[in-house]
Amino acid sequence: MQHLISIHDLDQDQIREIFDLAADLKARQHRGEEHRLLAGKTLAMIFEKPSTRTRVSFETGMAQLGGHPLVLNAGDTQLGRGETIHDTAKVLGRYVDGIMARTFAHETVLDLAKYGSVPVINGLTDLLHPCQGLADYFTIQERFPDLGDVTVSYVGDGNNVTHSLLYGAAKLGCDIRVATPPGYEPIADVIATAKRDAEATGATISLTHDPKEAVDGVQVIYTDTWTSMGQEDEAKQRRKDLAGFQVNQAMLGAAAPEAIVMHCLPAHRGEEITDEVMDGPQAAVWDEAENRLHVQKAIMVLLMRD
């Protein structure tokens, strides 16, 4: 790997390498063992969007690896005053060993990788959320080691998380069903690309407007907030359109008995998911959140270690 922009860019062996290293780093941390694999390295973290999990997990992870995390809010840098991505990438490449960017436009991350000289990690764009997707499948694998026997059901808005889940399922041979209201489907190009990738692994990708059909007998039910950053003006309409897609106890009852529930957070409790499910015994949400740390540490090590 030179960068981590999209799960689609990875092959299955590269994903397995990330997972194996993440499991090792997680075990070392839980045993209290130091693992300063990036001592002396600096990661620049560019934020155009607010963040809790992305900032804390990358900043903490880099510190645990012995490196130095450097937070750059777009409004506090020359990016906020009109400096081009080209110039920013060129300059940062002279100072740091890697860049993580959480941006609105996907092109921003692509341009950082194109014009810079150091590895770039996509911390989230409006199109994709690859670190989240990788952490999700790592979490699923912890519960169900053979991903080829797993079916994931995503219910809700077809957003950047959905796109990365589709790419991950296709690469790992995991079946996935996506249920959205009409007009909320994932982007057609992403679906087409994921289906092409799935031909090599035998994964099945299906889309429906019926959440009951999507969750029937599955091992994983996944949801996300109905209103993402930048969509606040649409919140009322979205709540109306997505009302039938709430992950509640009735929906969970249609899944396999061993099913887990996942959410990338932040959750709007009472909208896309109920308290009963979020805090219930089948929720894997907190393991999923923790695994962002371990998977991202693995990504940083693989990209930035000498």
XYZ file of C-alpha atoms in Angstrom:
306
model
C 0.000 0.000 0.000
C 1.097 3.543 -0.745
C -2.082 5.188 0.569
C -5.419 4.220 2.059
C -8.027 6.039 0.010
C -10.625 3.334 -0.646
C -11.119 -0.316 0.289
C -11.672 -0.888 -3.416
C -7.968 -0.126 -3.955
C -6.915 -3.044 -1.724
C -6.765 -6.725 -2.497
C -7.845 -9.398 -0.045
C -4.270 -10.161 1.045
C -3.690 -6.504 1.952
C -6.886 -6.411 4.009
C -5.867 -9.629 5.771
C -2.467 -8.089 6.514
C -4.181 -5.097 8.120
C -6.419 -7.384 10.183
C -3.554 -9.626 11.318
C -1.479 -6.658 12.426
C -4.483 -5.000 14.095
C -5.131 -8.184 16.092
C -1.481 -8.292 17.154
C -1.433 -4.625 18.176
C -4.718 -5.030 20.051
C -3.337 -8.004 21.969
C -0.138 -6.129 22.806
C -2.075 -3.159 24.103
C -4.386 -5.313 26.211
C -1.302 -6.984 27.727
C 0.173 -3.573 28.487
C 3.134 -4.059 26.133
C 4.701 -1.046 24.465
C 4.689 -1.126 20.680
C 6.496 2.025 19.565
C 6.683 1.032 15.917
C 6.507 4.599 14.610
C 8.939 6.302 16.984
C 10.114 9.595 15.520
C 7.318 9.731 12.910
C 4.812 12.574 12.560
C 1.249 12.318 11.250
C -0.494 15.500 10.078
C -4.249 15.262 10.633
C -6.370 17.630 8.525
C -9.949 18.187 9.699
C -12.571 19.962 7.615
C -15.330 18.207 9.589
C -15.846 17.911 13.345
C -14.718 14.625 14.831
C -14.720 12.590 18.019
C -13.750 9.024 17.147
C -11.514 9.833 14.172
C -9.485 12.457 16.000
C -9.180 10.581 19.289
C -8.412 7.207 17.719
C -5.760 8.537 15.319
C -4.210 10.879 17.873
C -4.139 8.220 20.593
C -2.987 5.529 18.192
C -0.104 7.591 16.870
C 1.010 8.389 20.426
C 0.829 4.715 21.424
C 2.989 3.869 18.410
C 5.606 6.336 19.643
C 4.932 8.957 16.980
C 3.658 12.513 17.074
C 0.128 13.447 15.933
C -0.298 16.993 14.635
C -3.877 18.336 14.404
C -4.551 20.813 11.591
C -8.064 22.230 11.532
C -8.707 23.634 8.064
C -9.808 26.987 9.474
C -6.517 27.316 11.350
C -4.307 26.725 8.306
C -3.700 28.384 4.969
C -6.168 25.897 3.463
C -8.842 28.028 5.069
C -7.436 31.119 3.353
C -7.332 29.736 -0.165
C -4.046 27.837 -0.410
C -4.392 25.042 -2.963
C -4.366 21.375 -2.054
C -1.420 21.022 -4.447
C 0.676 23.476 -2.432
C -0.428 22.133 0.924
C 0.459 18.572 -0.083
C 3.875 19.641 -1.364
C 4.708 21.510 1.836
C 3.433 18.886 4.270
C 5.447 16.238 2.452
C 8.603 18.128 3.462
C 7.616 18.160 7.143
C 5.688 15.010 8.086
C 5.711 11.268 7.443
C 2.017 10.817 6.726
C -1.262 12.700 6.302
C -4.717 11.757 7.519
C -7.519 13.897 6.096
C -11.187 14.109 7.079
C -12.804 16.209 4.382
C -16.023 16.952 2.552
C -14.922 16.491 -1.074
C -13.367 13.143 -1.971
C -11.189 14.955 -4.514
C -9.338 16.654 -1.657
C -7.978 13.332 -0.407
C -7.182 12.198 -3.937
C -5.253 15.417 -4.591
C -3.307 15.133 -1.331
C -2.171 11.688 -2.463
C -1.520 12.835 -6.025
C 0.608 15.879 -5.237
C 2.190 14.915 -1.937
C 5.189 12.707 -1.269
C 3.976 10.880 1.861
C 1.235 8.302 2.522
C -2.304 9.663 2.759
C -5.088 8.083 4.827
C -8.711 8.857 4.076
C -10.228 9.598 7.486
C -13.638 10.222 5.870
C -15.029 11.992 2.838
C -18.582 12.498 1.651
C -18.029 9.489 -0.631
C -16.157 6.949 1.499
C -15.170 6.000 5.047
C -12.602 3.211 4.537
C -11.116 3.176 8.044
C -14.594 2.662 9.464
C -15.355 -0.087 6.959
C -12.144 -1.953 7.738
C -12.743 -1.665 11.482
C -16.276 -2.961 10.917
C -15.192 -6.110 9.105
C -12.400 -6.668 11.617
C -15.061 -6.549 14.352
C -17.324 -8.934 12.445
C -14.422 -11.329 11.953
C -13.785 -11.366 15.695
C -17.343 -12.676 16.189
C -17.619 -14.761 13.011
C -14.145 -15.883 11.852
C -15.305 -17.133 8.422
C -16.613 -14.020 6.694
C -17.682 -16.144 3.736
C -20.480 -17.540 5.907
C -21.707 -14.117 7.025
C -24.458 -11.914 5.646
C -24.435 -8.247 6.589
C -27.605 -6.177 6.391
C -27.309 -2.405 6.179
C -30.568 -0.516 6.768
C -30.990 3.230 6.430
C -29.421 5.939 4.301
C -27.045 4.812 1.546
C -24.089 6.995 2.512
C -20.285 6.973 2.664
C -20.280 4.225 5.298
C -22.566 2.114 3.122
C -20.190 2.561 0.190
C -17.213 1.319 2.197
C -19.218 -1.608 3.569
C -20.091 -2.579 -0.004
C -16.450 -2.462 -1.082
C -15.363 -4.422 1.988
C -17.960 -7.148 1.496
C -16.991 -7.533 -2.148
C -13.284 -7.836 -1.355
C -13.732 -10.243 1.568
C -16.386 -12.497 0.076
C -19.065 -11.468 2.560
C -22.690 -11.257 1.413
C -24.362 -7.902 1.967
C -27.926 -6.652 1.658
C -28.630 -2.920 1.609
C -32.104 -1.655 2.417
C -32.930 2.018 1.820
C -36.047 4.027 1.006
C -36.425 4.992 -2.654
C -34.068 7.853 -3.421
C -31.643 6.956 -0.626
C -29.763 4.200 -2.450
C -25.950 4.076 -2.571
C -24.322 5.739 -5.576
C -24.777 3.654 -8.728
C -21.067 3.707 -9.640
C -20.146 2.333 -6.213
C -22.695 -0.460 -6.526
C -21.424 -1.390 -9.984
C -17.790 -1.393 -8.875
C -18.561 -3.470 -5.782
C -20.477 -5.998 -7.865
C -17.502 -6.356 -10.214
C -15.197 -6.932 -7.236
C -17.667 -9.457 -5.822
C -17.405 -11.621 -8.917
C -13.874 -12.584 -7.853
C -14.811 -13.560 -4.292
C -18.309 -14.974 -4.692
C -19.909 -12.306 -2.530
C -23.553 -11.492 -3.163
C -24.658 -7.866 -3.205
C -28.360 -7.121 -3.127
C -30.387 -3.942 -2.755
C -33.967 -3.595 -1.599
C -36.451 -1.060 -0.288
C -37.795 -3.595 2.240
C -35.884 -3.678 5.543
C -37.662 -6.875 6.611
C -36.327 -8.643 3.539
C -32.834 -7.307 4.208
C -32.536 -8.514 7.819
C -34.138 -11.938 7.484
C -31.739 -14.499 8.992
C -28.622 -12.302 8.822
C -25.684 -12.358 11.246
C -25.095 -8.581 11.228
C -27.498 -5.639 11.230
C -25.796 -2.300 10.604
C -27.209 1.199 10.677
C -25.998 4.794 10.670
C -27.418 8.217 11.406
C -30.145 9.296 9.019
C -28.807 12.840 8.700
C -25.089 13.239 8.018
C -23.033 16.403 8.429
C -24.093 18.983 5.868
C -27.629 17.551 5.576
C -29.149 19.247 8.619
C -31.693 21.166 6.492
C -33.075 17.800 5.310
C -33.435 16.295 8.795
C -37.229 16.544 9.083
C -37.844 14.968 5.675
C -35.247 12.293 6.311
C -36.861 11.275 9.597
C -40.153 10.889 7.764
C -38.719 8.921 4.843
C -36.599 6.608 7.014
C -39.084 6.004 9.807
C -39.650 2.389 8.776
C -35.922 1.611 8.862
C -35.326 1.939 12.594
C -33.266 -0.879 14.115
C -35.412 -1.988 17.044
C -36.098 -5.203 18.913
C -38.695 -6.321 16.378
C -36.219 -5.958 13.522
C -33.491 -7.710 15.488
C -35.883 -10.596 16.103
C -35.969 -11.321 12.356
C -32.197 -11.820 12.196
C -30.253 -14.939 13.142
C -30.261 -15.732 16.894
C -26.518 -15.005 17.091
C -26.813 -11.718 15.189
C -24.939 -8.608 16.268
C -25.918 -4.979 15.784
C -23.431 -2.365 14.605
C -23.421 1.423 14.339
C -20.463 3.610 13.347
C -21.580 6.401 15.731
C -22.598 9.000 16.630
C -26.047 7.499 17.176
C -29.281 9.442 17.280
C -31.013 7.214 19.794
C -34.713 6.896 19.145
C -34.276 7.570 15.438
C -32.210 4.995 13.539
C -31.726 2.773 16.608
C -33.493 2.286 19.924
C -31.920 2.367 23.374
C -33.041 -1.223 23.920
C -30.953 -2.460 21.001
C -28.048 -0.013 21.402
C -27.532 -1.051 25.027
C -28.612 -4.647 24.574
C -26.547 -7.860 24.680
C -26.358 -8.202 20.898
C -24.825 -4.766 20.302
C -21.211 -4.819 19.093
C -21.066 -1.036 18.875
C -18.446 -0.484 21.573
C -16.116 -3.209 20.262
C -16.530 -1.636 16.834
C -15.594 1.793 18.195
C -12.515 0.407 19.977
C -11.397 -1.418 16.869
C -11.111 1.861 14.981
C -8.023 2.437 17.153
C -6.394 -0.921 16.468
C -7.145 -1.075 12.739
C -5.964 2.482 12.147
C -2.762 1.783 14.063
C -2.169 -1.153 11.744
C -2.785 1.041 8.709
C -0.376 3.694 9.958
C 2.336 1.122 10.657
C 1.990 -0.507 7.249
C 2.098 2.845 5.462
C 4.645 4.759 7.524
C 7.109 2.300 9.026
C 10.569 2.298 7.442
